[in-house]
Structures are given as structure tokens and as C-alpha cells.
PDB file of C-alpha atoms in Angstrom:
ATOM      1  CA  MET A  15      -0.158   0.215   0.015  1.00  0.00           C
ATOM      2  CA  GLN A  16       1.144   3.454  -0.481  1.00  0.00           C
ATOM      3  CA  VAL A  17      -0.201   6.719   0.672  1.00  0.00           C
ATOM      4  CA  GLU A  18      -0.223  10.086  -1.264  1.00  0.00           C
ATOM      5  CA  SER A  19      -0.704  13.635   0.717  1.00  0.00           C
ATOM      6  CA  THR A  20      -0.520  16.916  -0.772  1.00  0.00           C
ATOM      7  CA  ALA A  21      -0.311  20.341   0.738  1.00  0.00           C
ATOM      8  CA  PRO A  22      -0.246  23.911  -0.881  1.00  0.00           C
ATOM      9  CA  GLY A  23       2.649  26.558  -1.224  1.00  0.00           C
ATOM     10  CA  LYS A  24       1.898  30.353  -0.111  1.00  0.00           C
ATOM     11  CA  ALA A  25       2.489  33.677  -0.702  1.00  0.00           C
ATOM     12  CA  ILE A  26       3.059  36.938   1.616  1.00  0.00           C
ATOM     13  CA  LEU A  27       0.216  39.466   0.433  1.00  0.00           C
ATOM     14  CA  PHE A  28       1.118  42.412   3.031  1.00  0.00           C
ATOM     15  CA  GLY A  29       3.578  42.465   5.908  1.00  0.00           C
ATOM     16  CA  GLU A  30       6.912  41.291   4.838  1.00  0.00           C
ATOM     17  CA  HIS A  31       9.773  42.535   7.470  1.00  0.00           C
ATOM     18  CA  SER A  32       7.178  44.237   9.538  1.00  0.00           C
ATOM     19  CA  VAL A  33       5.956  41.465  11.143  1.00  0.00           C
ATOM     20  CA  VAL A  34       9.534  40.833  12.449  1.00  0.00           C
ATOM     21  CA  TYR A  35       8.636  43.555  14.868  1.00  0.00           C
ATOM     22  CA  ARG A  36       4.709  44.160  15.218  1.00  0.00           C
ATOM     23  CA  GLY A  37       1.415  44.262  13.272  1.00  0.00           C
ATOM     24  CA  PRO A  38      -0.124  41.398  11.050  1.00  0.00           C
ATOM     25  CA  ALA A  39       1.187  39.560   7.673  1.00  0.00           C
ATOM     26  CA  VAL A  40      -1.936  38.556   5.835  1.00  0.00           C
ATOM     27  CA  VAL A  41      -0.569  35.039   3.792  1.00  0.00           C
ATOM     28  CA  LEU A  42      -2.352  33.211   0.995  1.00  0.00           C
ATOM     29  CA  ALA A  43      -2.413  29.394   0.087  1.00  0.00           C
ATOM     30  CA  ILE A  44      -1.845  29.151  -3.474  1.00  0.00           C
ATOM     31  CA  ASP A  45      -3.023  26.521  -5.960  1.00  0.00           C
ATOM     32  CA  ARG A  46       0.765  25.273  -6.433  1.00  0.00           C
ATOM     33  CA  ARG A  47       0.781  22.015  -4.498  1.00  0.00           C
ATOM     34  CA  ALA A  48       3.810  19.387  -3.135  1.00  0.00           C
ATOM     35  CA  ARG A  49       3.182  15.698  -3.363  1.00  0.00           C
ATOM     36  CA  VAL A  50       4.463  12.807  -1.277  1.00  0.00           C
ATOM     37  CA  LEU A  51       4.346   9.339  -1.849  1.00  0.00           C
ATOM     38  CA  SER A  52       4.948   6.773   0.872  1.00  0.00           C
ATOM     39  CA  GLU A  53       5.280   3.290   1.553  1.00  0.00           C
ATOM     40  CA  LYS A  54       6.774   0.806   3.874  1.00  0.00           C
ATOM     41  CA  ARG A  55      10.102  -0.890   3.217  1.00  0.00           C
ATOM     42  CA  GLU A  56      11.335  -4.450   4.207  1.00  0.00           C
ATOM     43  CA  ASP A  57      14.984  -2.611   5.955  1.00  0.00           C
ATOM     44  CA  ASP A  58      14.667   0.001   8.257  1.00  0.00           C
ATOM     45  CA  LYS A  59      16.231   2.756   5.893  1.00  0.00           C
ATOM     46  CA  ILE A  60      14.526   6.077   4.943  1.00  0.00           C
ATOM     47  CA  TYR A  61      14.706   6.295   1.060  1.00  0.00           C
ATOM     48  CA  PHE A  62      14.088   9.613  -0.518  1.00  0.00           C
ATOM     49  CA  ASP A  63      13.496  10.175  -4.264  1.00  0.00           C
ATOM     50  CA  ALA A  64      13.861  13.892  -4.760  1.00  0.00           C
ATOM     51  CA  LEU A  65      14.436  13.338  -8.353  1.00  0.00           C
ATOM     52  CA  ASP A  66      12.477  16.620  -9.377  1.00  0.00           C
ATOM     53  CA  LEU A  67      15.233  18.549  -7.530  1.00  0.00           C
ATOM     54  CA  GLY A  68      18.098  16.554  -9.093  1.00  0.00           C
ATOM     55  CA  PHE A  69      18.850  13.812  -6.340  1.00  0.00           C
ATOM     56  CA  SER A  70      17.798  11.223  -4.217  1.00  0.00           C
ATOM     57  CA  GLY A  71      19.211   8.700  -1.873  1.00  0.00           C
ATOM     58  CA  LEU A  72      18.787   7.068   1.775  1.00  0.00           C
ATOM     59  CA  PHE A  73      19.297   7.211   5.224  1.00  0.00           C
ATOM     60  CA  ASP A  74      21.097   4.917   7.186  1.00  0.00           C
ATOM     61  CA  GLY A  75      20.559   5.945  10.861  1.00  0.00           C
ATOM     62  CA  ASP A  76      22.073   9.488  10.367  1.00  0.00           C
ATOM     63  CA  THR A  77      24.207   8.209   7.485  1.00  0.00           C
ATOM     64  CA  TYR A  78      23.254   9.768   4.164  1.00  0.00           C
ATOM     65  CA  ILE A  79      24.094   7.398   1.171  1.00  0.00           C
ATOM     66  CA  PRO A  80      23.553   9.240  -2.492  1.00  0.00           C
ATOM     67  CA  VAL A  81      22.054   7.454  -4.845  1.00  0.00           C
ATOM     68  CA  ASN A  82      21.772  10.341  -7.362  1.00  0.00           C
ATOM     69  CA  GLY A  83      23.186  13.915  -7.183  1.00  0.00           C
ATOM     70  CA  GLU A  84      26.301  14.774  -4.694  1.00  0.00           C
ATOM     71  CA  PRO A  85      26.324  13.458  -1.388  1.00  0.00           C
ATOM     72  CA  TRP A  86      25.964  17.469   0.502  1.00  0.00           C
ATOM     73  CA  ARG A  87      22.410  17.106  -1.303  1.00  0.00           C
ATOM     74  CA  GLY A  88      21.677  14.845   1.748  1.00  0.00           C
ATOM     75  CA  ARG A  89      21.328  18.269   4.009  1.00  0.00           C
ATOM     76  CA  ARG A  90      18.185  19.387   1.882  1.00  0.00           C
ATOM     77  CA  LEU A  91      16.312  16.322   3.030  1.00  0.00           C
ATOM     78  CA  LEU A  92      16.931  16.585   6.641  1.00  0.00           C
ATOM     79  CA  ALA A  93      13.448  18.574   7.389  1.00  0.00           C
ATOM     80  CA  PHE A  94      11.879  15.565   5.654  1.00  0.00           C
ATOM     81  CA  LEU A  95      13.718  13.158   7.382  1.00  0.00           C
ATOM     82  CA  VAL A  96      13.139  14.978  10.659  1.00  0.00           C
ATOM     83  CA  ALA A  97       9.372  14.998   9.826  1.00  0.00           C
ATOM     84  CA  ALA A  98       9.020  11.529   9.094  1.00  0.00           C
ATOM     85  CA  ARG A  99      10.679  10.303  11.870  1.00  0.00           C
ATOM     86  CA  LYS A 100       8.493  12.221  14.362  1.00  0.00           C
ATOM     87  CA  THR A 101       5.859  11.236  12.968  1.00  0.00           C
ATOM     88  CA  MET A 102       6.632   7.619  13.640  1.00  0.00           C
ATOM     89  CA  GLU A 103       8.018   8.530  17.233  1.00  0.00           C
ATOM     90  CA  HIS A 104       4.504  10.195  18.033  1.00  0.00           C
ATOM     91  CA  ILE A 105       2.536   7.093  16.582  1.00  0.00           C
ATOM     92  CA  GLY A 106       5.411   4.767  18.209  1.00  0.00           C
ATOM     93  CA  VAL A 107       6.575   2.758  15.058  1.00  0.00           C
ATOM     94  CA  GLU A 108       9.688   2.001  13.898  1.00  0.00           C
ATOM     95  CA  SER A 109      10.020   1.156  10.155  1.00  0.00           C
ATOM     96  CA  GLY A 110      11.855   1.873   6.955  1.00  0.00           C
ATOM     97  CA  ILE A 111      10.345   4.068   4.349  1.00  0.00           C
ATOM     98  CA  SER A 112      10.397   4.819   0.769  1.00  0.00           C
ATOM     99  CA  ILE A 113       9.385   8.482   0.176  1.00  0.00           C
ATOM    100  CA  THR A 114       8.559   9.966  -3.232  1.00  0.00           C
ATOM    101  CA  ILE A 115       8.577  13.955  -3.214  1.00  0.00           C
ATOM    102  CA  ARG A 116       7.372  15.828  -6.343  1.00  0.00           C
ATOM    103  CA  SER A 117       6.493  19.404  -6.194  1.00  0.00           C
ATOM    104  CA  ASP A 118       5.379  22.376  -8.614  1.00  0.00           C
ATOM    105  CA  ILE A 119       6.415  24.901  -6.059  1.00  0.00           C
ATOM    106  CA  PRO A 120       9.109  27.089  -7.108  1.00  0.00           C
ATOM    107  CA  VAL A 121      12.081  26.048  -4.257  1.00  0.00           C
ATOM    108  CA  ALA A 122      13.922  28.502  -2.367  1.00  0.00           C
ATOM    109  CA  ALA A 123      11.617  31.242  -3.725  1.00  0.00           C
ATOM    110  CA  GLY A 124       9.696  32.300  -0.705  1.00  0.00           C
ATOM    111  CA  LEU A 125       6.684  30.497  -1.467  1.00  0.00           C
ATOM    112  CA  GLY A 126       6.583  28.148   1.238  1.00  0.00           C
ATOM    113  CA  SER A 127       8.187  24.897  -0.755  1.00  0.00           C
ATOM    114  CA  SER A 128      10.082  22.914   2.566  1.00  0.00           C
ATOM    115  CA  ALA A 129       7.011  23.672   4.724  1.00  0.00           C
ATOM    116  CA  ALA A 130       4.413  22.057   1.768  1.00  0.00           C
ATOM    117  CA  VAL A 131       6.758  18.896   1.672  1.00  0.00           C
ATOM    118  CA  SER A 132       7.071  18.974   5.566  1.00  0.00           C
ATOM    119  CA  VAL A 133       3.279  18.634   5.727  1.00  0.00           C
ATOM    120  CA  ALA A 134       2.270  16.655   3.460  1.00  0.00           C
ATOM    121  CA  THR A 135       5.622  14.219   4.460  1.00  0.00           C
ATOM    122  CA  VAL A 136       4.091  14.068   8.101  1.00  0.00           C
ATOM    123  CA  ALA A 137       0.435  13.382   6.766  1.00  0.00           C
ATOM    124  CA  SER A 138       1.591  10.468   4.532  1.00  0.00           C
ATOM    125  CA  VAL A 139       3.755   8.992   6.938  1.00  0.00           C
ATOM    126  CA  GLY A 140       0.871   9.226   9.390  1.00  0.00           C
ATOM    127  CA  GLU A 141      -1.875   7.574   7.346  1.00  0.00           C
ATOM    128  CA  LEU A 142       0.488   4.740   6.192  1.00  0.00           C
ATOM    129  CA  PHE A 143       0.986   3.873   9.742  1.00  0.00           C
ATOM    130  CA  SER A 144      -2.819   4.667  10.661  1.00  0.00           C
ATOM    131  CA  GLY A 145      -2.166   7.304  13.036  1.00  0.00           C
ATOM    132  CA  ASP A 146      -5.260   9.213  12.687  1.00  0.00           C
ATOM    133  CA  LEU A 147      -3.409  12.723  13.078  1.00  0.00           C
ATOM    134  CA  SER A 148      -5.408  15.581  13.397  1.00  0.00           C
ATOM    135  CA  GLN A 149      -4.396  18.809  11.219  1.00  0.00           C
ATOM    136  CA  GLU A 150      -3.208  20.332  14.391  1.00  0.00           C
ATOM    137  CA  LYS A 151      -0.713  17.371  14.580  1.00  0.00           C
ATOM    138  CA  ILE A 152       0.428  17.590  11.281  1.00  0.00           C
ATOM    139  CA  CYS A 153       0.866  21.064  11.646  1.00  0.00           C
ATOM    140  CA  GLU A 154       2.686  20.932  15.240  1.00  0.00           C
ATOM    141  CA  ILE A 155       5.133  17.721  13.769  1.00  0.00           C
ATOM    142  CA  ALA A 156       6.064  19.610  10.212  1.00  0.00           C
ATOM    143  CA  TYR A 157       6.934  22.802  12.127  1.00  0.00           C
ATOM    144  CA  GLU A 158       9.607  20.306  13.860  1.00  0.00           C
ATOM    145  CA  GLY A 159      10.916  19.666  10.007  1.00  0.00           C
ATOM    146  CA  GLU A 160      10.553  23.583   9.572  1.00  0.00           C
ATOM    147  CA  ARG A 161      12.968  24.356  12.443  1.00  0.00           C
ATOM    148  CA  VAL A 162      15.953  22.516  10.783  1.00  0.00           C
ATOM    149  CA  VAL A 163      15.655  24.506   7.796  1.00  0.00           C
ATOM    150  CA  HIS A 164      14.812  27.767   9.197  1.00  0.00           C
ATOM    151  CA  GLY A 165      15.897  27.472  13.023  1.00  0.00           C
ATOM    152  CA  ASN A 166      13.094  29.774  14.260  1.00  0.00           C
ATOM    153  CA  PRO A 167      10.476  29.839  11.965  1.00  0.00           C
ATOM    154  CA  SER A 168       7.125  31.927  12.868  1.00  0.00           C
ATOM    155  CA  GLY A 169       4.912  28.621  12.094  1.00  0.00           C
ATOM    156  CA  VAL A 170       3.265  30.571   9.107  1.00  0.00           C
ATOM    157  CA  ASP A 171       4.472  28.337   6.243  1.00  0.00           C
ATOM    158  CA  ASN A 172       3.563  25.222   7.764  1.00  0.00           C
ATOM    159  CA  ASN A 173       0.030  26.413   8.826  1.00  0.00           C
ATOM    160  CA  ILE A 174      -1.034  27.682   5.751  1.00  0.00           C
ATOM    161  CA  SER A 175      -0.074  24.553   4.249  1.00  0.00           C
ATOM    162  CA  THR A 176      -1.960  22.339   6.673  1.00  0.00           C
ATOM    163  CA  TYR A 177      -5.204  24.660   6.330  1.00  0.00           C
ATOM    164  CA  GLY A 178      -5.314  26.087   3.095  1.00  0.00           C
ATOM    165  CA  GLY A 179      -7.170  29.787   2.901  1.00  0.00           C
ATOM    166  CA  ILE A 180      -6.263  33.223   4.021  1.00  0.00           C
ATOM    167  CA  LEU A 181      -4.291  33.549   7.371  1.00  0.00           C
ATOM    168  CA  ARG A 182      -3.637  36.605   9.442  1.00  0.00           C
ATOM    169  CA  TYR A 183      -0.479  36.340  11.449  1.00  0.00           C
ATOM    170  CA  GLU A 184       0.814  38.765  14.254  1.00  0.00           C
ATOM    171  CA  LYS A 185       3.196  37.708  16.762  1.00  0.00           C
ATOM    172  CA  GLY A 186       1.585  36.658  20.009  1.00  0.00           C
ATOM    173  CA  LYS A 187      -2.067  36.234  18.818  1.00  0.00           C
ATOM    174  CA  GLU A 188      -3.512  33.493  17.921  1.00  0.00           C
ATOM    175  CA  LEU A 189      -3.829  32.759  13.953  1.00  0.00           C
ATOM    176  CA  GLU A 190      -7.261  33.977  11.906  1.00  0.00           C
ATOM    177  CA  ARG A 191      -8.125  32.182   8.827  1.00  0.00           C
ATOM    178  CA  PHE A 192     -10.448  34.007   6.195  1.00  0.00           C
ATOM    179  CA  GLU A 193     -12.403  33.021   3.166  1.00  0.00           C
ATOM    180  CA  VAL A 194     -13.532  35.407   0.424  1.00  0.00           C
ATOM    181  CA  GLU A 195     -16.092  35.053  -2.499  1.00  0.00           C
ATOM    182  CA  GLY A 196     -15.098  34.931  -6.127  1.00  0.00           C
ATOM    183  CA  GLU A 197     -12.080  34.207  -7.888  1.00  0.00           C
ATOM    184  CA  LEU A 198      -8.935  36.515  -7.469  1.00  0.00           C
ATOM    185  CA  PRO A 199      -6.523  36.010  -9.892  1.00  0.00           C
ATOM    186  CA  PHE A 200      -3.060  36.640  -8.959  1.00  0.00           C
ATOM    187  CA  VAL A 201       0.352  36.233 -11.322  1.00  0.00           C
ATOM    188  CA  ILE A 202       3.629  35.727  -9.839  1.00  0.00           C
ATOM    189  CA  GLY A 203       6.931  36.076 -10.863  1.00  0.00           C
ATOM    190  CA  ASN A 204       9.823  34.325  -9.959  1.00  0.00           C
ATOM    191  CA  THR A 205      13.493  35.926 -10.352  1.00  0.00           C
ATOM    192  CA  LYS A 206      14.947  32.802 -10.177  1.00  0.00           C
ATOM    193  CA  ARG A 207      17.317  34.147  -7.548  1.00  0.00           C
ATOM    194  CA  ARG A 208      17.669  32.401  -4.602  1.00  0.00           C
ATOM    195  CA  ARG A 209      18.030  34.328  -1.586  1.00  0.00           C
ATOM    196  CA  SER A 210      18.578  33.859   2.625  1.00  0.00           C
ATOM    197  CA  THR A 211      15.599  35.256   4.418  1.00  0.00           C
ATOM    198  CA  LYS A 212      17.841  35.566   7.416  1.00  0.00           C
ATOM    199  CA  LYS A 213      20.255  37.882   6.006  1.00  0.00           C
ATOM    200  CA  LEU A 214      17.712  40.330   4.424  1.00  0.00           C
ATOM    201  CA  VAL A 215      15.990  40.279   8.032  1.00  0.00           C
ATOM    202  CA  ASP A 216      19.336  41.126   9.786  1.00  0.00           C
ATOM    203  CA  ARG A 217      20.032  43.686   6.690  1.00  0.00           C
ATOM    204  CA  VAL A 218      16.866  45.519   7.638  1.00  0.00           C
ATOM    205  CA  GLY A 219      17.562  45.068  11.391  1.00  0.00           C
ATOM    206  CA  ARG A 220      21.153  46.926  10.700  1.00  0.00           C
ATOM    207  CA  LEU A 221      19.240  50.048   9.132  1.00  0.00           C
ATOM    208  CA  ARG A 222      16.916  49.938  11.672  1.00  0.00           C
ATOM    209  CA  GLU A 223      19.742  50.450  14.405  1.00  0.00           C
ATOM    210  CA  ARG A 224      21.297  53.150  11.875  1.00  0.00           C
ATOM    211  CA  GLU A 225      18.176  54.914  11.430  1.00  0.00           C
ATOM    212  CA  PRO A 226      15.613  53.958  14.181  1.00  0.00           C
ATOM    213  CA  GLU A 227      13.149  56.760  13.946  1.00  0.00           C
ATOM    214  CA  LEU A 228      12.856  56.761   9.850  1.00  0.00           C
ATOM    215  CA  VAL A 229      12.745  52.964   9.966  1.00  0.00           C
ATOM    216  CA  ASP A 230      10.253  52.667  12.654  1.00  0.00           C
ATOM    217  CA  GLY A 231       8.233  55.007  10.728  1.00  0.00           C
ATOM    218  CA  ILE A 232       8.326  52.841   7.258  1.00  0.00           C
ATOM    219  CA  ILE A 233       7.417  49.474   9.384  1.00  0.00           C
ATOM    220  CA  ASP A 234       4.160  51.526  11.178  1.00  0.00           C
ATOM    221  CA  SER A 235       3.056  52.306   7.495  1.00  0.00           C
ATOM    222  CA  ILE A 236       3.560  48.617   6.452  1.00  0.00           C
ATOM    223  CA  VAL A 237       1.571  47.790   9.558  1.00  0.00           C
ATOM    224  CA  ARG A 238      -1.067  49.992   8.484  1.00  0.00           C
ATOM    225  CA  THR A 239      -1.154  49.048   4.624  1.00  0.00           C
ATOM    226  CA  SER A 240      -1.411  45.151   6.093  1.00  0.00           C
ATOM    227  CA  GLU A 241      -4.383  45.850   8.228  1.00  0.00           C
ATOM    228  CA  GLN A 242      -6.155  47.946   5.276  1.00  0.00           C
ATOM    229  CA  GLY A 243      -5.184  45.648   2.564  1.00  0.00           C
ATOM    230  CA  LEU A 244      -6.849  42.316   4.786  1.00  0.00           C
ATOM    231  CA  GLU A 245     -10.103  44.530   4.906  1.00  0.00           C
ATOM    232  CA  ALA A 246      -9.698  45.175   1.119  1.00  0.00           C
ATOM    233  CA  LEU A 247      -9.267  41.695   0.778  1.00  0.00           C
ATOM    234  CA  LYS A 248     -12.500  40.674   2.659  1.00  0.00           C
ATOM    235  CA  GLU A 249     -14.485  43.269   0.760  1.00  0.00           C
ATOM    236  CA  VAL A 250     -12.538  41.962  -2.619  1.00  0.00           C
ATOM    237  CA  ASP A 251     -12.371  45.545  -3.519  1.00  0.00           C
ATOM    238  CA  LEU A 252      -9.359  45.092  -5.941  1.00  0.00           C
ATOM    239  CA  PRO A 253      -8.776  48.319  -7.080  1.00  0.00           C
ATOM    240  CA  ARG A 254      -8.054  49.240  -3.547  1.00  0.00           C
ATOM    241  CA  LEU A 255      -6.210  46.144  -2.581  1.00  0.00           C
ATOM    242  CA  GLY A 256      -4.212  46.802  -5.757  1.00  0.00           C
ATOM    243  CA  ASP A 257      -3.097  50.455  -4.511  1.00  0.00           C
ATOM    244  CA  LEU A 258      -2.171  49.040  -0.958  1.00  0.00           C
ATOM    245  CA  MET A 259       0.164  46.458  -2.567  1.00  0.00           C
ATOM    246  CA  ASN A 260       1.674  49.277  -4.621  1.00  0.00           C
ATOM    247  CA  ILE A 261       2.081  51.326  -1.648  1.00  0.00           C
ATOM    248  CA  ASN A 262       3.538  48.056   0.148  1.00  0.00           C
ATOM    249  CA  HIS A 263       5.999  47.546  -2.479  1.00  0.00           C
ATOM    250  CA  GLY A 264       7.102  51.070  -2.467  1.00  0.00           C
ATOM    251  CA  LEU A 265       7.542  50.896   1.567  1.00  0.00           C
ATOM    252  CA  LEU A 266       9.855  47.549   1.079  1.00  0.00           C
ATOM    253  CA  SER A 267      12.023  49.109  -1.637  1.00  0.00           C
ATOM    254  CA  SER A 268      12.983  52.033   0.681  1.00  0.00           C
ATOM    255  CA  LEU A 269      13.924  49.477   3.357  1.00  0.00           C
ATOM    256  CA  GLY A 270      16.417  48.185   0.578  1.00  0.00           C
ATOM    257  CA  VAL A 271      14.709  44.722   0.360  1.00  0.00           C
ATOM    258  CA  SER A 272      13.866  44.887  -3.463  1.00  0.00           C
ATOM    259  CA  ILE A 273      16.265  44.546  -6.410  1.00  0.00           C
ATOM    260  CA  SER A 274      16.043  45.653 -10.062  1.00  0.00           C
ATOM    261  CA  ARG A 275      14.468  42.509 -11.183  1.00  0.00           C
ATOM    262  CA  LEU A 276      11.950  42.495  -9.075  1.00  0.00           C
ATOM    263  CA  ASP A 277      10.974  46.477  -9.521  1.00  0.00           C
ATOM    264  CA  LEU A 278      11.234  45.623 -13.252  1.00  0.00           C
ATOM    265  CA  MET A 279       8.722  42.712 -13.242  1.00  0.00           C
ATOM    266  CA  VAL A 280       6.597  44.935 -10.541  1.00  0.00           C
ATOM    267  CA  HIS A 281       6.165  47.839 -12.899  1.00  0.00           C
ATOM    268  CA  ALA A 282       5.968  45.549 -16.117  1.00  0.00           C
ATOM    269  CA  SER A 283       2.757  44.019 -14.605  1.00  0.00           C
ATOM    270  CA  ARG A 284       1.223  47.270 -13.714  1.00  0.00           C
ATOM    271  CA  GLY A 285       1.951  48.427 -17.349  1.00  0.00           C
ATOM    272  CA  SER A 286       0.105  45.594 -18.340  1.00  0.00           C
ATOM    273  CA  GLY A 287      -3.004  45.914 -16.327  1.00  0.00           C
ATOM    274  CA  ALA A 288      -2.617  44.747 -12.995  1.00  0.00           C
ATOM    275  CA  TYR A 289      -4.180  46.480 -10.304  1.00  0.00           C
ATOM    276  CA  GLY A 290      -0.932  46.171  -8.063  1.00  0.00           C
ATOM    277  CA  ALA A 291       1.986  44.512  -7.687  1.00  0.00           C
ATOM    278  CA  LYS A 292       4.452  44.165  -4.827  1.00  0.00           C
ATOM    279  CA  LEU A 293       7.575  41.697  -4.200  1.00  0.00           C
ATOM    280  CA  THR A 294       6.233  38.565  -1.985  1.00  0.00           C
ATOM    281  CA  GLY A 295       8.569  37.055   0.797  1.00  0.00           C
ATOM    282  CA  ALA A 296      11.469  38.662   1.966  1.00  0.00           C
ATOM    283  CA  GLY A 297      12.732  40.359  -1.130  1.00  0.00           C
ATOM    284  CA  GLY A 298      16.630  40.256  -2.461  1.00  0.00           C
ATOM    285  CA  GLY A 299      15.220  37.805  -5.084  1.00  0.00           C
ATOM    286  CA  GLY A 300      12.587  35.265  -5.003  1.00  0.00           C
ATOM    287  CA  CYS A 301       9.352  36.564  -6.246  1.00  0.00           C
ATOM    288  CA  MET A 302       6.642  39.051  -7.084  1.00  0.00           C
ATOM    289  CA  ILE A 303       3.031  38.936  -7.038  1.00  0.00           C
ATOM    290  CA  ALA A 304       0.532  40.797  -9.120  1.00  0.00           C
ATOM    291  CA  LEU A 305      -3.176  41.179  -8.901  1.00  0.00           C
ATOM    292  CA  SER A 306      -5.292  41.564 -11.744  1.00  0.00           C
ATOM    293  CA  ASP A 307      -8.633  40.790 -13.835  1.00  0.00           C
ATOM    294  CA  ALA A 308      -8.796  37.416 -15.153  1.00  0.00           C
ATOM    295  CA  ASP A 309      -8.679  38.517 -18.820  1.00  0.00           C
ATOM    296  CA  LYS A 310      -4.996  40.504 -17.962  1.00  0.00           C
ATOM    297  CA  THR A 311      -3.524  37.455 -16.447  1.00  0.00           C
ATOM    298  CA  GLU A 312      -1.921  36.486 -20.045  1.00  0.00           C
ATOM    299  CA  LYS A 313      -0.822  39.889 -20.745  1.00  0.00           C
ATOM    300  CA  ILE A 314       0.914  40.228 -17.307  1.00  0.00           C
ATOM    301  CA  GLN A 315       2.539  36.842 -17.792  1.00  0.00           C
ATOM    302  CA  ARG A 316       4.272  37.923 -21.025  1.00  0.00           C
ATOM    303  CA  ALA A 317       5.437  41.014 -19.559  1.00  0.00           C
ATOM    304  CA  ILE A 318       7.245  39.053 -16.515  1.00  0.00           C
ATOM    305  CA  PHE A 319       8.457  36.765 -19.082  1.00  0.00           C
ATOM    306  CA  ARG A 320      10.158  39.717 -21.127  1.00  0.00           C
ATOM    307  CA  CYS A 321      11.615  40.613 -17.924  1.00  0.00           C
ATOM    308  CA  LYS A 322      13.299  37.015 -17.818  1.00  0.00           C
ATOM    309  CA  GLY A 323      11.307  36.213 -15.225  1.00  0.00           C
ATOM    310  CA  GLN A 324       9.263  32.749 -14.721  1.00  0.00           C
ATOM    311  CA  PRO A 325       5.266  33.767 -14.563  1.00  0.00           C
ATOM    312  CA  LEU A 326       3.224  31.658 -12.899  1.00  0.00           C
ATOM    313  CA  VAL A 327      -0.779  32.180 -12.777  1.00  0.00           C
ATOM    314  CA  VAL A 328      -2.264  31.175  -9.110  1.00  0.00           C
ATOM    315  CA  ARG A 329      -5.447  31.287  -7.129  1.00  0.00           C
ATOM    316  CA  ILE A 330      -6.363  31.173  -3.240  1.00  0.00           C
ATOM    317  CA  SER A 331      -6.593  27.609  -2.193  1.00  0.00           C
ATOM    318  CA  TYR A 332      -8.909  26.794   0.634  1.00  0.00           C
ATOM    319  CA  GLU A 333      -7.576  23.149   0.555  1.00  0.00           C
ATOM    320  CA  GLY A 334      -5.225  22.130   2.837  1.00  0.00           C
ATOM    321  CA  VAL A 335      -3.448  18.783   3.341  1.00  0.00           C
ATOM    322  CA  THR A 336      -5.119  16.174   1.725  1.00  0.00           C
ATOM    323  CA  THR A 337      -4.442  12.488   1.817  1.00  0.00           C
ATOM    324  CA  ARG A 338      -5.519   9.364   0.008  1.00  0.00           C
ATOM    325  CA  ARG A 339      -4.439   5.301   0.278  1.00  0.00           C
ATOM    326  CA  ILE A 340      -3.627   3.420  -2.948  1.00  0.00           C
ATOM    327  CA  GLU A 341      -3.977   0.082  -2.287  1.00  0.00           C
TER     328      GLU A 341
END
């Protein structure tokens, strides 16, 4: 028997960087998903087929043995290894497993790829051993995998991949989940440039140390933009939502986290009919996101492509992690 689980990626609509200090982030689950297929093995090893990423290999205890790709690539599997082992530990079983990972979420682009795989891994392994895991438990165990990747993550990514929909996240407060009526077509543009969230957060922190009054003013403005952006999203007020996205991008640019490729794609998208466009995630590479009417998405995709970006049309996904048995 095999078990397949899938989980969505994410895009941050408002609140990048400000959420580190105060105020909310508004996060969307998107209809790009990670898929994990698990089955039991005869031995006690854990094998990963991640050929979408260009490598595969197995763990014999803590020793990684590559099958395809260089040995160092095993480090990229540690989060998923922890997710699988913590799941079996919770259920009270020991077993070898073969895990196949496939994903249509771009990697290292700020779209929650690792969290989606971690969530899907926990759900798949849990069902394989009839663990009857709740969504809350799946999210909790997946967070342990995310800690391997990010050290001390906010918990947004594993929550959005587990539950789907729209989340309002603010430090020290409970997550709030929302739904809106109708389709909201977004176009994501991937610069295909990897970046480190930690380094970018640290860069903003250093700027704040040098210019505390100015940077705190910018952060306060992003907080207000996030709060008003969530209200516009709930009301499906696309023109206002677009205006607030444009304002948010300008504020993030003033913190020094945008790059020329992102700015080019943002302005090309606006010029092609988007209500608004901004970087999404930490910046420094990664992705931007544009909001438009459905009949403008093709033109916006072409504009992003001309800027040497990779365009993706996405919609909000209200379906979180899913699981099915394959007999």
C-alpha cells in the first residue's frame, strides 16, 4: 500500500519584514502543491526520491547515502527526515520508508516549498501507519521539520500548508483564517534568484539600528497597509487592494530589500493592466505578485517573461493538506 498526501504553497500579500517587529502578515495558500508518496520498506532505511530536485538517496541511521546527485544534497532532505521520524515517534512505530517527493512549487523562492513538503510528509507517513493524525498534530510535527531549515520559523508556512485559505498572522496572537467570495487571479513572477530570508531580515535590522526613527516610521506604515489590505481583501475591493499592494512595494523598497529584477517585473505588470504588484517574501530575489482581472493575466505573464522572470498564474487554495490511500 502507498499513501499520497499533498499540501499547498503560499504567498505573502502584506506584512513582510514589519511582522518581525509588530503588526500582521496576510498570507495566502496558493494552488501550487507539493506531493509526497510513502510506502513501507523491508529494511529500516529511509529512502527519498527527490528527482524533481535532481537527487535521491537514503538514510541509514544518520548516514546519508546518495543514489543520484552529490552527497551534500542530503542536507536538503534533513527537514523531511525529521518530519518522517517525528511522525513515527509520535505514533510509536519504527520502520523503513520510501518517500517520493514531487512539487510544482518553485524552490527557495519564498513560496513555502519546504513547509508544504514537510506537511505532506507528516500526513502521508501518519496515514501509512494508521496514526489518525489531526490537522493540528500534522501542523505541529511539520513545524519540527521546518525548524531544521529555518532555525526558529514563525509557524506561518506550516499552518498555511496544513489548513489552506487566507491567514492573518501576528506575533503573540492566534492565527485567524479567512475566506473571500469569488476568484482572485494572481500572477507570480519568479526572478529565479535564490536568497536568504535570515540575511535580509538582518539587513533591515541593521538599517533600523542606524536610522531607528525613519525605519520605525516605515514599519508603522507597512503595518497600517497590512491592516487595510486585509479589509480590502475581505471586501474583494480589487482597485483598493491593488493600490495598497503598490504602496507596500514602495515601502519595502525603501527598506532596501527589492532588487532591479523585482522592480522591473512589478512595473511591467502594472503597465500590463495589474491593479497592483509588489514583491512577496523577504525580497532580494525570490518572487513578486500581481493582482489583476482574469482577462489581463496572459498579458501580465508575457510582461514578466520579457523581464526574464518565470510567470505563474495562481489562485487562493482553500484546500489544505489532503491524503489518500493507494491500494
